CSV table of C-alpha atoms and ligand atoms in Angstrom, one decimal:
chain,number,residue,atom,x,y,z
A,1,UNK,CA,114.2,120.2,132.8
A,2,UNK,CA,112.1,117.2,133.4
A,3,UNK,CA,108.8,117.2,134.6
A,4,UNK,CA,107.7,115.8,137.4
A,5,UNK,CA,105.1,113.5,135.5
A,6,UNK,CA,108.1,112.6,133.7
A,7,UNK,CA,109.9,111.7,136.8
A,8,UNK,CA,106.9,109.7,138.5
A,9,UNK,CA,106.1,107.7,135.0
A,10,UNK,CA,110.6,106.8,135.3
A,11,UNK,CA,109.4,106.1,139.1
A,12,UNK,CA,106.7,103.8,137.6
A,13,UNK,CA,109.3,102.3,135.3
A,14,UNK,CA,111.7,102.1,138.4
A,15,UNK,CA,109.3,99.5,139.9
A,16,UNK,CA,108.7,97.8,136.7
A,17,UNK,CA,112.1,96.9,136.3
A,18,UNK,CA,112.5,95.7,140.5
A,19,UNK,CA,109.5,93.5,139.7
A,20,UNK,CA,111.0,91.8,136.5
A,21,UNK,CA,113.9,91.2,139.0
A,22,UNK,CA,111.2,89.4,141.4
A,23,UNK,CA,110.0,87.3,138.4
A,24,UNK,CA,113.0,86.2,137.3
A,25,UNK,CA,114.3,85.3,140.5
A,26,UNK,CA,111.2,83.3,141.0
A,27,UNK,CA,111.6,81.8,137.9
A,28,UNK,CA,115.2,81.0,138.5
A,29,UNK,CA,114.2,79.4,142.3
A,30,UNK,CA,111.6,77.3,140.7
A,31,UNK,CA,114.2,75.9,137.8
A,32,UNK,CA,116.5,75.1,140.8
A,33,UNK,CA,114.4,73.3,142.9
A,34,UNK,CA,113.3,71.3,139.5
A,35,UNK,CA,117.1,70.2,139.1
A,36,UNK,CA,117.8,72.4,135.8
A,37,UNK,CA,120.8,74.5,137.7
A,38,UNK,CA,121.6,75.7,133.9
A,39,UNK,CA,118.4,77.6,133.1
A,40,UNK,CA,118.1,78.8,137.2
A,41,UNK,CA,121.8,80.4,136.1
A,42,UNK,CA,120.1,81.6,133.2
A,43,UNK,CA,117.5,83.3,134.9
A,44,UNK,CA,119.6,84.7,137.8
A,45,UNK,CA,121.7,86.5,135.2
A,46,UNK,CA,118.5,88.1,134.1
A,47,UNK,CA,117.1,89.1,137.3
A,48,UNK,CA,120.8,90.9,138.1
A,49,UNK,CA,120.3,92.5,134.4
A,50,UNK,CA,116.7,93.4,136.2
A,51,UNK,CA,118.7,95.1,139.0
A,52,UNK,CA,121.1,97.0,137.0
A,53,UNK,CA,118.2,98.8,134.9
A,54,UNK,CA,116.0,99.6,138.1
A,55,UNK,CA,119.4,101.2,139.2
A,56,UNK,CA,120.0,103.1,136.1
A,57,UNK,CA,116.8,104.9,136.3
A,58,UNK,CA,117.4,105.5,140.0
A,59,UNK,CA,120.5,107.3,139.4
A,60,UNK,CA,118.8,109.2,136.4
A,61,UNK,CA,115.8,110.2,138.6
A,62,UNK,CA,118.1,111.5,141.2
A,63,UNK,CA,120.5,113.4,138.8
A,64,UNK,CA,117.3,115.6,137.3
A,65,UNK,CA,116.2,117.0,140.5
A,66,UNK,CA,113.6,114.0,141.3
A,67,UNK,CA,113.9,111.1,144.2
A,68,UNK,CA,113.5,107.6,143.5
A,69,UNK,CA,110.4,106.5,145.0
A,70,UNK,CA,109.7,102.6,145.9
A,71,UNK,CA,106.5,101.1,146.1
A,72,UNK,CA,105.0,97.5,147.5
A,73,UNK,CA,106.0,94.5,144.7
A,74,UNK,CA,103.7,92.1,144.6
A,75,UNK,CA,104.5,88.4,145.5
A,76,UNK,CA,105.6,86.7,141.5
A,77,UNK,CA,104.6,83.3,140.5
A,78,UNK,CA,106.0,80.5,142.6
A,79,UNK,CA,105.6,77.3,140.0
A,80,UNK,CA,104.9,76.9,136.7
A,81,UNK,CA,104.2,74.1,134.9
A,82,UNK,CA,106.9,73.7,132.3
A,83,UNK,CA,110.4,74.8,131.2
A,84,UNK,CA,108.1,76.3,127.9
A,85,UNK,CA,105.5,77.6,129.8
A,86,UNK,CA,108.5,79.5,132.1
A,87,UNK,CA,110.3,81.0,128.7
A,88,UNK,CA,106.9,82.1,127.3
A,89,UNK,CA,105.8,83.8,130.3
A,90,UNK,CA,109.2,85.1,130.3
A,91,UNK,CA,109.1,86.7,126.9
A,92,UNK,CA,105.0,88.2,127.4
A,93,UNK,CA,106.7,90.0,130.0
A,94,UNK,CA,109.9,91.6,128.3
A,95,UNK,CA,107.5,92.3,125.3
A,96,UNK,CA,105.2,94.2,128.6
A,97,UNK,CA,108.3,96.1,129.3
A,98,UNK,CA,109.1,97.1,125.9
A,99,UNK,CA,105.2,98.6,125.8
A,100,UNK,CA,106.2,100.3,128.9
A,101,UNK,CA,109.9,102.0,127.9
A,102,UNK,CA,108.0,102.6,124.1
A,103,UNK,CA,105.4,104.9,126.4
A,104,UNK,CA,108.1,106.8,128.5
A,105,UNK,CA,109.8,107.5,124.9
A,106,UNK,CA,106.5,109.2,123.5
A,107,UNK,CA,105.8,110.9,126.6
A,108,UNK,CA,109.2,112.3,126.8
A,109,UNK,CA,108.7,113.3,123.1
A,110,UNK,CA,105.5,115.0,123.7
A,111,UNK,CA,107.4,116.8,126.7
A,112,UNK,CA,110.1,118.1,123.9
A,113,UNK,CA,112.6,116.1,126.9
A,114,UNK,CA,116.0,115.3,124.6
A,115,UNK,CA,117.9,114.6,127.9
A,116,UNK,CA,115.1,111.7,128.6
A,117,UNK,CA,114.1,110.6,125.9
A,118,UNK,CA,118.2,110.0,124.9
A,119,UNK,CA,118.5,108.2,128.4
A,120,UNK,CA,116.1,105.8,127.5
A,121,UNK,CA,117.4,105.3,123.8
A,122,UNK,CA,119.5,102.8,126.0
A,123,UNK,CA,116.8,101.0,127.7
A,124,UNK,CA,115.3,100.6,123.5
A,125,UNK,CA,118.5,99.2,122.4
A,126,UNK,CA,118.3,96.5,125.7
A,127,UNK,CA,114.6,95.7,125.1
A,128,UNK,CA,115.5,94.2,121.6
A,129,UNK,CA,117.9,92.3,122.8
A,130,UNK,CA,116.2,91.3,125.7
A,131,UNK,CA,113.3,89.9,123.5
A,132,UNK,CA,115.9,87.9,121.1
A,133,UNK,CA,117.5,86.6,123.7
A,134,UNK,CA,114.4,84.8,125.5
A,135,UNK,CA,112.9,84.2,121.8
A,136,UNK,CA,116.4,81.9,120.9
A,137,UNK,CA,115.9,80.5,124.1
A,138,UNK,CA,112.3,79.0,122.7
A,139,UNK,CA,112.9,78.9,119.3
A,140,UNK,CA,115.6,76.0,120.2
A,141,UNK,CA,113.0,74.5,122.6
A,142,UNK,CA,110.8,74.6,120.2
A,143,UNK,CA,113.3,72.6,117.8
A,144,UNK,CA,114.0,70.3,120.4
A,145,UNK,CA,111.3,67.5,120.7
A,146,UNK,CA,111.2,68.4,125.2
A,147,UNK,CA,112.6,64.8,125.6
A,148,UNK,CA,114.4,64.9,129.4
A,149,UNK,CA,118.1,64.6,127.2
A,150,UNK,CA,117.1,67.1,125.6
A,151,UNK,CA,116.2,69.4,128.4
A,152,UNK,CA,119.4,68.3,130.2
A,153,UNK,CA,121.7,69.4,126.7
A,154,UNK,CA,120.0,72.9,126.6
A,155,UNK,CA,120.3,72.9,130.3
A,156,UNK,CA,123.7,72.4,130.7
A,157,UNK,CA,124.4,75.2,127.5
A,158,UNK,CA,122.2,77.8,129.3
A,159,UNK,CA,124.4,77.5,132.2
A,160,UNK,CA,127.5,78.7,130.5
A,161,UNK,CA,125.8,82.0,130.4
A,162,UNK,CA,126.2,82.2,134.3
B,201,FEO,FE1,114.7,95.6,132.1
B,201,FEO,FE2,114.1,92.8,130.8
B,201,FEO,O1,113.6,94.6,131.0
């Protein structure tokens, strides 16, 4: 049985994980219209990564007697300055999200909820490689001295992900 503070707190989570979508879409959009089609690729790929959570908590909600619930998302950051400063916001907000799933776990142990708290062993798992994956990202930007050939080399590697 979960409880229905459970199931509004996976709700919560729900919209957590549709607003990372927004962000990273955002992000991707403003590496497009900058020219660097390899990190927008990048950043698409996350954003449908974004999706696919949000959708797994969905069906989860549904399956334990709750209903997905959506709520309002607010409009994400258009520009930023950099392709650094776009990473590092990047990572502050997968290292938010891991707060956020690192909550629902306790909770779901304080509830004595196995069934939840095993459905978001997943989401644990994802949030450390979510964090390496954005940290490699900057570590090589980091080794890189942000000359535009530089830039255009990581670029162009980023957008084999996509
Ligand atoms: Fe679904 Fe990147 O956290």
């Amino acid at each position: 049985m979960t409880s229905k503070n459970m199931l509004d707190k996976l709700n919560q989570q729900m919209y957590e994980e549709l607003n990372s979508f927004y962000i990273y879409a955002s992000m991707a959009s403003d590496f497009e219209a900058r020219g660097y089609l390899g990190f927008a690729g990048w950043m698409k790929k996350q954003a449908e990564e974004e999706m696919s959570h949000a959708w797994k908590i969905y069906g989860y909600i549904n399956s334990r007697g709750g209903k997905a619930v959506f709520q309002a998302i607010p409009q994400p950051k258009a520009d930023y300055a950099s392709v650094v400063e776009t990473f590092k916001a990047s990572l502050a907000h997968e290292q938010h999200i891991t707060a956020c799933i690192d909550k629902l776990v306790f909770l779901a142990r304080d509830e004595k909820d196995l069934a939840t708290e095993q459905f978001l062993g997943w989401f644990v798992s994802e949030q450390v490689e979510e964090e390496a994956s954005v940290q490699e990202v900057l570590d090589k930007l980091k080794v890189l001295d942000g000359s535009p050939s530089t830039l255009y080399l990581l670029d162009k590697e980023l957008g084999a992900r996509a």
